[in-house]
């Protein structure tokens, strides 16, 4: 096998080139090759300095994550990095693309760094539940200062080459197209100079910043192990000699590497990329062009959906049924953009450019030239079929016709057209301009190129797309349903909304089932007849308890939207429980998990056995990006694997009587439990 590392001597300068597509990850072959190149540098007297560079789209984007958890292969990255730094001859890193993680650590071991203006530098390990474990936490504070190092390590966010140059992380900005020449010229100026080793530099900056920064970000870091470990290592750089700091870094790195959080986060890294792949459809299938988009309905969802495309520079025609609704919808888009501009996210001229791409209209005929049309009208089959029937007559041949329905049967919607192959669901999540998830609902007749085009469009507008089959609620909302049903029953049996919500928030969810109801609106789908009271929700709605928007729902809200338990709600619950003859009892937090989260896993398993989701990791992606499932728990199916399918099954079987006759145990779950098998691949 040829090495991904090649060398060439140009006028006394050793040019070390890595060519390891797609991102020049520092896998074993790269490390072996780099190690040999350093030997060449040291042993050949004709060589006076070296430049390390990469072919392809980026400088080393980090350690090879696929090697994690497997037996280590020498030379290990920290050893290699020490060797580069120890070189008696000057070594210069030539950086383009993204120098990330182990890639930036390699650059930090080089004695000087040259980068193109478009380069980005960062240590994203924390996003994988890790820390820079090849000396990054010790060298970065010495080169860039404690403050920036703490921030970069704990957030994982990269910085621009310009910023890196300001703080001394980059020594020279090269011409965008002249990186190698400029790096060679730079290296030449260092011939004969003693190498500047990062490990020998004093730590710059104010260590007090670390605690302040941790306190400021306490909410963001809550539940995660890695940010604190990153900060502890940066603190060690201040307090300990270099070698002791490195030993501490190694110890902390190993703890994280073999912990469940990092396994979960690495699982999601790959799950997200895997989700883009559609089983049975070739990756190089010809896509349909999407240069112009139509959106029908300018309500809560339509407006947000339109914003995604405007931000990607794609013109949108938005159609409403009445002028006032149209004006309101367009007004909301403008208001959202103005608010973002006020926060500095957009320049005023960008807002004008985006608004300039928007054409408001009251006639569906104006969608005749659109390549993709997304319907976001009321959630009603007759209304949707009426719209699709009209679209069938209006839309140009080959246009993709999508529905944003949350629950309705996409196959039935497609029957309203004579082109079911062009129809699919594009289920955005609210707020549609913010939430990253897009469920792409594949109808029975949806053409492969339509599906593939939808996935590509999703990527273009910055969404994480997951393919789902047709069923009630697709992947996400279908799994939400058993959770809501059981949470409601638990209230009858003696739990309180606050107790159930707390269990979910402690688990890491952004909110619990009742906080979610109050935010979304308790009245969603309510029949709007205050005299017809058949369940708790009817009773709440009849009393105007519609959620946060009316100042009361499952909780009472003060003027700052702070919730407190409601005596009125408790009375309603007690009355319903008494009527049903349900005895109240003490409910443990463990039971709340078994009754509300285990059924979600069971539903996920049903979704898999029915082929609604392509793979277990897709379900995890849906829950991470659509519902805020804590990424350090890896999604419901990865979490189920950690718990063990046998434990989940036993937990569910305990409560079969409470679940009632409509509950169906998944055969797949039973099989996994019997075989002690997993839903997801081990990370
Ligand atoms: N190791 C192994 N594979 C990697 C990888 C890595 N570090 N980074 C990316 N890949 C793979 C992806 O899985 C994907 O594979 P696929 O095509 O089979 O799905 C392929 O490379 C392309 O990746 P993207 O689709 O993400 O490409 P983009 O161009 O959108 O993004 C990127 C490129 C910004 C480099 C992005 O891939 C990224 O953020 N990568 C991870 C960077 C990272 O986390 N580095 C730190 C690693 S941990 C470390 O270094 C530990 C050390 O401190 C000891
Ligand atoms: P909405 O009530 O806020 O907006 C619907 C808009 O469609 C209204 O402005 C209405 O005037 C317009 N409309 C109705 N019939 C029309 C027609 N024939 N032609 C043009 N415009 C028409 O509703 P919302 O919340 O935006 O929901 C829209 C769709 O998105 C529904 O199918 C819903 O299930 C789905 N959805 C809603 C989510 C949410 O959180 N609100 C989340 C995901 C999907």
XYZ file of C-alpha atoms in Angstrom, residues 488-497 514 518 522 526 530 532-547 552-556 565-582 584:
55
model
C -50.821 11.922 31.526
C -51.717 8.593 33.148
C -48.999 9.099 35.773
C -50.685 12.349 36.765
C -53.843 10.389 37.515
C -51.856 7.919 39.579
C -50.281 10.542 41.820
C -47.300 12.151 40.080
C -47.315 15.926 39.523
C -46.461 17.792 36.296
C -45.948 19.304 30.413
C -47.640 24.570 27.723
C -52.502 22.772 25.287
C -58.722 20.732 20.815
C -65.950 24.278 26.307
C -67.665 19.005 25.965
C -65.269 17.794 28.669
C -64.060 14.248 28.092
C -60.512 14.388 29.412
C -58.067 16.485 31.418
C -57.028 18.490 28.401
C -60.624 19.435 27.600
C -61.032 20.555 31.205
C -57.870 22.675 31.082
C -58.823 24.278 27.770
C -62.372 24.976 28.953
C -60.852 26.986 31.800
C -58.685 28.981 29.391
C -55.591 27.011 30.414
C -54.185 26.929 26.871
C -50.548 27.138 27.935
C -51.771 29.247 32.413
C -51.726 25.648 31.312
C -50.412 22.702 33.305
C -48.622 25.416 35.323
C -49.484 28.971 36.335
C -47.668 24.526 40.367
C -51.370 25.193 39.939
C -53.970 24.325 42.570
C -56.660 24.469 39.899
C -54.872 21.865 37.776
C -54.408 19.629 40.822
C -58.144 19.824 41.525
C -58.953 18.840 37.949
C -56.519 15.921 38.130
C -57.915 14.762 41.481
C -61.478 14.924 40.158
C -60.619 12.854 37.057
C -58.689 10.321 39.155
C -61.584 9.979 41.602
C -64.065 9.555 38.763
C -61.951 6.805 37.208
C -61.406 5.214 40.613
C -57.628 5.521 40.264
C -53.160 7.885 44.164
